[in-house]
Amino acid sequence: MTSIKDVAREAGVSVTTVSRVLNNRGYIGSGTRRAVESAMRKLDYQPNGIARALQKSQSFFLGMIVPDSSHPFFGDLLKAVEREATHSGYKLLVCNSLDNPGMEEQYIGMLRQNRVDGIVMCSHTPDAGSYARARLPIVSFDRVIAPGVPSVGSDNYRGGELATEHLIAKGRRRLLHLSGPLGLELLSNRRRDAFAAVCRAHGDSVTGEVIEADHNGLGYEYFRQFMQERLPLQELRRYDGVFCSNDIAAYALCVHAAGLGIAVPKELAIVGYDGHSFTQMLQTPRLTTIRQPIGAIGGLLARTVIGLIEKEEIPARSATVDVELIQGDTT
Amino acid sequence: MTSIKDVAREAGVSVTTVSRVLNNRGYIGSGTRRAVESAMRKLDYQPNGIARALQKSQSFFLGMIVPDSSHPFFGDLLKAVEREATHSGYKLLVCNSLDNPGMEEQYIGMLRQNRVDGIVMCSHTPDAGSYARARLPIVSFDRVIAPGVPSVGSDNYRGGELATEHLIAKGRRRLLHLSGPLGLELLSNRRRDAFAAVCRAHGDSVTGEVIEADHNGLGYEYFRQFMQERLPLQELRRYDGVFCSNDIAAYALCVHAAGLGIAVPKELAIVGYDGHSFTQMLQTPRLTTIRQPIGAIGGLLARTVIGLIEKEEIPARSATVDVELIQGDTT
């Protein structure tokens, strides 16, 4: 059986260099990489990653649990986490939990059995206990799971302020916020806190009400139906500005308002939150939104969990990433 | 160290039953599952999946290489493959190749090193040789890689016929087809063949031209720019019906036409292809499109590669899945 030493000799480089090529870590010049790869091909060398994982008790696998990888937010986030993981020599196992607690528990068991080195958790199920019990390096997205478990998210409070102040600056006084589920410890609920604080700061001149939906990762059909049930014409007429806690809800509201003959933004201004690939493609209308830098969040999630695994300096726990207001056609 | 036998004894079931719970295979009643899980917790049993993979020389890992998991088509497909893989006890490693041949080669090497049991290949790079050389069970999406490598795709020819006949039925006579790259052995090019055949069948009364774009998995910005460069006003005025080989291109064309003051569908009818989650959300306008059943395609991709791995009856090679025309507002 060909060994890594044979490959190093054939390529005329050190074993460390071959190992770096194999693990895709550190800087390797393209000429060196080609020489090593050509030596591996010539000798038909096949490093056994699984045997190595067992020896080292490190698998270089990460698990990522998302509600739904086909949702544009989680699709974008998955891509960013995978890119950063690959860059650092880790492989990503993807798990679509559909927010089903039983499935999440099974996934966590599967990930532990396969000796993943860490988990990126983007779940919204009520009970996060199974994550805390997993006794693995974990980073969570936009959520506090347990003391000592770092989380990464956008600056939700600042995003809520920006959205609400923008509506008021556009002359809106009868405001509505469509929030996610307020019962869970989701950091995205800081958007609601900021909405309420900004409305209060304007005294009697501005009213701010809140309607609570299920979580922000749900799809168009959910929000379309939600709007029809909770915001019929006479209800919607009570407001002149709405801050939706996600862009799919904001778009569903645009479509719903058009169906009721309410002009956006003239009679109803709408601000969303996310700025993901769906929002970036959507031109009819271009949504005014609070853009989260999803690429940066994904990179930070990956670097945080890898930092925990490798016990290196880890990025600040509960890291918060800046957001910005994108002016579209809906305000 | 607690063994699987200890767990079976504690739970009062057979070792096979414990193994089924662990591997999430076969039917297990919820009471039995709970008993086994409770025994595992009580004894703190942690099966070592990696050690098992090394023993069995089967890892129950599948690799899936996509150009971009944040593209709505591949996001939907990834979710469907992952769901079916999990259902059959396999875990999915996701790889975003960004259609970079060097990255694909590295991913294939990584997947082989980690002893994946098989690969689901959804790449569009010119050289598919590195897949053929991987000597692993492989299934490809919408592409012929090598003789003996099964592929799964929608009925592209029928889709092309449906789209073209629909435009003609709507009274359109000066047709354009925006195709993917015709130089690659992509099954999606059958859409172009059908477009040309239907136009020919109508003799001199219908003209059909083709413009070739890069592949169908590209994003909105690419197609927006493509339209601006290749279809300025005087060019676009030459046509009264366009069949775009993907929905993102079709939407970009809607936006482009509106910008040029061309009324859709009155002056220009537009049909897309895909019917993925973006198209399903889009209401302004609702695109007329050929819907591929992405869930069924993903399920079939997973079952085909698992069939190859387990040497069971595999679904017919080069399986073709039915498509349907969805009438929207753009024709």
Coordinates of C-alpha atoms in Angstrom, one line a residue, chain B:
Chain B
M1 CA -17.4 0.5 27.5
T2 CA -21.0 -0.1 26.9
S3 CA -21.8 -2.3 24.0
I4 CA -24.8 -2.7 21.7
K5 CA -25.6 -5.9 23.5
D6 CA -25.9 -4.1 26.9
V7 CA -28.3 -1.7 25.3
A8 CA -30.4 -4.5 23.8
R9 CA -30.5 -6.3 27.2
E10 CA -31.5 -3.1 29.1
A11 CA -34.3 -2.3 26.6
G12 CA -35.5 -5.9 26.3
V13 CA -35.1 -6.0 22.6
S14 CA -32.8 -7.8 20.1
V15 CA -29.5 -6.4 18.9
T16 CA -31.0 -6.1 15.4
T17 CA -33.7 -3.8 16.7
V18 CA -31.1 -1.6 18.4
S19 CA -29.1 -1.5 15.2
R20 CA -32.2 -0.5 13.3
V21 CA -32.9 2.4 15.7
L22 CA -29.2 3.4 15.4
N23 CA -29.2 3.3 11.6
N24 CA -32.7 4.7 11.4
R25 CA -33.7 1.9 9.0
G26 CA -36.7 -0.2 8.7
Y27 CA -39.9 0.2 10.7
I28 CA -39.6 0.7 14.4
G29 CA -42.6 1.4 16.6
S30 CA -42.4 4.6 18.6
G31 CA -42.6 2.7 21.9
T32 CA -39.7 0.5 21.0
R33 CA -37.7 3.4 19.7
R34 CA -38.2 5.2 23.0
A35 CA -37.2 2.1 25.0
V36 CA -34.0 1.8 23.1
E37 CA -33.2 5.5 23.3
S38 CA -33.9 5.5 27.0
A39 CA -31.6 2.5 27.5
M40 CA -28.9 4.2 25.4
R41 CA -29.2 7.4 27.5
K42 CA -29.2 5.4 30.8
L43 CA -26.0 3.6 29.8
D44 CA -24.6 6.6 28.0
Y45 CA -24.1 4.4 24.9
Q46 CA -22.4 6.2 22.0
P47 CA -22.2 4.1 18.9
N48 CA -19.1 5.0 16.9
G49 CA -20.3 5.5 13.3
I50 CA -16.8 6.1 12.0
A51 CA -15.4 2.9 13.5
R52 CA -18.4 1.1 12.1
A53 CA -17.8 2.6 8.6
L54 CA -14.2 1.4 8.7
Q55 CA -15.3 -2.1 9.7
K56 CA -18.0 -2.4 7.1
S57 CA -16.2 -0.4 4.5
Q58 CA -19.5 1.5 4.1
S59 CA -19.8 5.0 5.5
F60 CA -23.4 5.8 4.7
F61 CA -22.2 9.2 3.4
L62 CA -23.2 10.6 0.1
G63 CA -21.6 13.6 -1.5
M64 CA -23.6 16.1 -3.6
I65 CA -21.8 18.5 -5.8
V66 CA -23.9 21.5 -6.9
P67 CA -22.8 24.7 -8.6
D68 CA -24.5 26.8 -5.9
S69 CA -26.8 25.7 -3.1
S70 CA -28.2 29.2 -2.8
H71 CA -29.6 29.0 -6.3
P72 CA -33.3 28.2 -5.9
F73 CA -33.2 25.2 -8.3
F74 CA -30.2 23.6 -6.5
G75 CA -31.6 24.6 -3.1
D76 CA -34.8 22.7 -3.8
L77 CA -32.9 19.8 -5.3
L78 CA -30.5 19.6 -2.3
K79 CA -33.4 19.5 0.1
A80 CA -35.1 16.7 -1.8
V81 CA -31.9 14.6 -2.0
E82 CA -31.2 15.1 1.6
R83 CA -34.7 14.1 2.7
E84 CA -34.5 10.9 0.7
A85 CA -31.0 10.1 1.8
T86 CA -31.9 10.6 5.5
H87 CA -34.9 8.4 5.0
S88 CA -32.6 5.6 3.8
G89 CA -30.1 6.1 6.6
Y90 CA -27.5 8.1 4.6
K91 CA -26.0 11.4 5.4
L92 CA -25.3 14.1 2.8
L93 CA -22.1 16.1 2.4
V94 CA -22.8 19.2 0.4
C95 CA -20.2 20.8 -2.0
N96 CA -20.7 24.1 -3.7
S97 CA -18.3 24.0 -6.7
L98 CA -19.3 27.3 -8.2
D99 CA -18.7 25.5 -11.5
N100 CA -15.0 25.7 -10.9
P101 CA -13.3 22.6 -12.4
G102 CA -10.4 22.9 -10.0
M103 CA -12.7 23.0 -7.0
E104 CA -14.7 20.1 -8.3
E105 CA -11.6 18.0 -8.6
Q106 CA -10.7 18.9 -5.0
Y107 CA -14.2 18.0 -3.8
I108 CA -14.1 14.7 -5.6
G109 CA -10.7 13.9 -3.9
M110 CA -12.1 15.0 -0.5
L111 CA -15.2 12.8 -1.0
R112 CA -13.1 9.8 -1.9
Q113 CA -10.8 10.4 1.1
N114 CA -13.8 10.4 3.3
R115 CA -15.0 7.2 1.7
V116 CA -18.4 8.4 0.6
D117 CA -20.4 5.6 -0.7
G118 CA -21.6 7.5 -3.8
I119 CA -21.9 10.9 -5.4
V120 CA -24.8 12.9 -6.8
M121 CA -23.3 15.1 -9.5
C122 CA -25.1 18.3 -10.6
S123 CA -22.1 20.0 -12.2
H124 CA -21.9 21.9 -15.5
T125 CA -18.2 22.1 -15.9
P126 CA -16.9 21.1 -19.4
D127 CA -14.7 18.2 -18.3
A128 CA -16.6 15.4 -16.6
G129 CA -13.6 13.2 -16.7
S130 CA -12.7 13.6 -13.0
Y131 CA -16.1 12.0 -12.2
A132 CA -15.6 9.1 -14.4
R133 CA -12.2 8.6 -12.9
A134 CA -13.6 8.6 -9.3
R135 CA -14.5 5.0 -9.6
L136 CA -17.5 5.4 -7.2
P137 CA -21.2 4.9 -7.7
I138 CA -22.4 8.2 -9.3
V139 CA -25.6 9.5 -10.6
S140 CA -25.7 12.7 -12.6
F141 CA -28.5 15.3 -12.9
D142 CA -29.5 16.2 -16.5
R143 CA -26.2 15.1 -18.0
V144 CA -24.5 12.2 -19.7
I145 CA -21.1 11.8 -18.0
A146 CA -19.9 8.5 -19.3
P147 CA -21.5 5.2 -20.6
G148 CA -22.9 3.3 -17.7
V149 CA -23.3 6.3 -15.4
P150 CA -27.1 6.7 -14.9
S151 CA -28.7 10.2 -15.0
V152 CA -31.9 11.6 -13.9
G153 CA -33.6 14.6 -15.4
S154 CA -37.0 16.1 -16.5
D155 CA -38.4 15.3 -19.9
N156 CA -36.6 18.1 -21.5
Y157 CA -37.7 17.4 -25.0
R158 CA -41.4 17.3 -24.0
G159 CA -40.9 20.5 -22.0
G160 CA -39.5 22.2 -25.1
E161 CA -42.4 21.0 -27.1
L162 CA -45.0 22.2 -24.5
A163 CA -43.4 25.6 -24.3
T164 CA -43.1 26.2 -28.0
E165 CA -46.6 24.8 -28.9
H166 CA -48.0 27.0 -26.1
L167 CA -46.4 30.2 -27.6
I168 CA -47.8 29.3 -31.1
A169 CA -51.2 28.5 -29.6
K170 CA -51.1 32.1 -28.2
G171 CA -50.7 33.4 -31.7
R172 CA -46.9 34.0 -31.6
R173 CA -45.0 33.5 -34.8
R174 CA -41.6 35.2 -34.4
L175 CA -40.0 33.0 -31.7
L176 CA -36.8 33.1 -29.8
H177 CA -35.3 30.4 -27.6
L178 CA -32.7 31.3 -25.0
S179 CA -30.8 28.1 -24.5
G180 CA -28.0 27.0 -22.1
P181 CA -24.5 26.2 -23.4
L182 CA -25.0 23.9 -26.4
G183 CA -21.4 22.7 -26.4
L184 CA -21.9 20.5 -23.3
E185 CA -23.6 17.2 -23.2
L186 CA -26.5 18.6 -21.1
L187 CA -29.8 16.9 -21.4
S188 CA -31.4 20.3 -21.0
N189 CA -30.3 21.0 -24.6
R190 CA -33.1 18.7 -25.7
R191 CA -35.3 21.8 -25.0
R192 CA -33.6 23.5 -27.9
D193 CA -34.0 20.5 -30.2
A194 CA -37.8 20.4 -29.4
F195 CA -38.1 24.2 -30.0
A196 CA -36.4 23.9 -33.4
A197 CA -38.5 20.8 -34.4
V198 CA -41.8 22.4 -33.4
C199 CA -40.9 25.7 -35.3
R200 CA -39.9 23.6 -38.4
A201 CA -43.1 21.6 -38.3
H202 CA -45.0 24.9 -38.7
G203 CA -43.2 25.7 -41.9
D204 CA -42.8 29.3 -43.1
S205 CA -45.5 30.6 -40.8
V206 CA -43.3 30.4 -37.7
T207 CA -39.6 31.5 -37.4
G208 CA -37.5 30.2 -34.5
E209 CA -34.1 31.6 -33.6
V210 CA -31.8 30.6 -30.8
I211 CA -29.5 32.6 -28.6
E212 CA -27.0 30.7 -26.4
A213 CA -26.3 31.7 -22.8
D214 CA -24.1 30.2 -20.2
H215 CA -25.7 27.6 -18.0
N216 CA -29.2 27.6 -16.5
G217 CA -27.9 27.6 -12.9
L218 CA -26.7 31.2 -13.1
G219 CA -28.2 34.0 -11.1
Y220 CA -30.4 37.0 -11.8
E221 CA -27.5 39.5 -12.3
Y222 CA -25.9 37.4 -15.0
F223 CA -29.2 37.2 -17.0
R224 CA -30.1 40.8 -16.5
Q225 CA -26.8 41.8 -18.0
F226 CA -27.1 39.2 -20.7
M227 CA -30.5 40.7 -21.8
Q228 CA -29.0 44.2 -21.8
E229 CA -26.1 43.2 -24.0
R230 CA -27.8 40.7 -26.4
L231 CA -31.4 42.0 -26.6
P232 CA -31.5 45.8 -26.9
L233 CA -34.8 47.3 -28.0
Q234 CA -34.3 46.9 -31.7
E235 CA -33.3 43.2 -31.3
L236 CA -36.1 42.3 -28.9
R237 CA -38.7 44.0 -31.1
R238 CA -38.0 41.3 -33.7
Y239 CA -39.7 38.6 -31.5
D240 CA -43.2 38.2 -30.2
G241 CA -42.6 35.1 -28.1
V242 CA -39.6 33.9 -26.1
F243 CA -39.0 30.5 -24.5
C244 CA -36.2 30.9 -21.8
S245 CA -34.5 27.7 -20.7
N246 CA -34.8 28.8 -17.0
D247 CA -37.1 30.9 -14.9
I248 CA -34.5 33.3 -13.6
A249 CA -33.7 34.3 -17.2
A250 CA -37.4 34.5 -17.9
Y251 CA -37.9 36.9 -15.0
A252 CA -34.9 38.9 -16.0
L253 CA -36.4 39.2 -19.5
C254 CA -39.8 40.4 -18.0
V255 CA -37.9 43.1 -16.1
H256 CA -35.8 44.0 -19.1
A257 CA -38.9 44.2 -21.4
A258 CA -40.7 46.4 -18.9
G259 CA -37.7 48.7 -18.8
L260 CA -37.8 49.0 -22.6
G261 CA -41.6 49.7 -22.6
I262 CA -42.5 46.4 -24.2
A263 CA -45.8 45.0 -22.8
V264 CA -45.8 41.4 -21.5
P265 CA -47.6 39.4 -22.7
K266 CA -49.4 41.7 -25.2
E267 CA -46.3 42.4 -27.3
L268 CA -44.0 39.7 -26.0
A269 CA -45.0 36.4 -24.5
I270 CA -42.5 34.7 -22.2
V271 CA -42.3 31.1 -21.0
G272 CA -39.7 29.9 -18.5
Y273 CA -38.5 26.5 -17.3
D274 CA -38.1 25.1 -13.8
G275 CA -41.0 26.1 -11.5
H276 CA -38.7 26.2 -8.5
S277 CA -39.3 27.9 -5.2
F278 CA -38.4 31.3 -6.5
T279 CA -41.0 31.0 -9.3
Q280 CA -43.6 29.7 -6.9
M281 CA -43.1 32.7 -4.7
L282 CA -43.1 35.2 -7.5
Q283 CA -46.5 36.7 -8.1
T284 CA -45.6 39.9 -9.9
P285 CA -45.8 38.6 -12.5
R286 CA -46.7 34.9 -12.1
L287 CA -44.4 33.3 -14.8
T288 CA -45.8 30.9 -17.3
T289 CA -43.3 28.0 -17.0
I290 CA -42.6 24.4 -17.6
R291 CA -42.5 23.0 -14.1
Q292 CA -39.9 20.2 -13.3
P293 CA -41.0 18.1 -10.3
I294 CA -37.8 18.9 -8.4
G295 CA -38.8 16.9 -5.3
A296 CA -39.3 13.8 -7.5
I297 CA -36.1 14.3 -9.3
G298 CA -34.1 14.7 -6.0
G299 CA -35.8 11.6 -4.6
L300 CA -34.9 9.6 -7.8
L301 CA -31.3 10.8 -7.7
A302 CA -30.9 9.6 -4.1
R303 CA -32.6 6.3 -4.7
T304 CA -30.6 5.7 -7.9
V305 CA -27.2 6.2 -6.2
I306 CA -28.2 4.2 -3.1
G307 CA -29.5 1.4 -5.4
L308 CA -26.0 1.4 -7.1
I309 CA -24.3 1.3 -3.7
E310 CA -26.5 -1.5 -2.3
K311 CA -26.5 -3.4 -5.7
E312 CA -30.2 -3.7 -5.4
E313 CA -32.7 -3.2 -8.2
I314 CA -31.9 0.3 -9.4
P315 CA -34.5 2.6 -11.0
A316 CA -34.2 2.7 -14.8
R317 CA -31.0 4.4 -15.9
S318 CA -31.3 7.9 -17.5
A319 CA -34.7 8.2 -15.9
T320 CA -36.9 10.9 -17.2
V321 CA -39.5 12.7 -15.1
D322 CA -42.7 14.3 -16.5
V323 CA -43.1 18.0 -16.7
E324 CA -46.1 20.2 -17.0
L325 CA -47.0 23.7 -18.3
I326 CA -48.0 26.2 -15.6
Q327 CA -50.1 29.0 -17.0
G328 CA -49.1 32.3 -15.5
D329 CA -49.5 36.0 -16.5
T330 CA -46.6 36.2 -19.0
T331 CA -48.3 34.5 -22.0

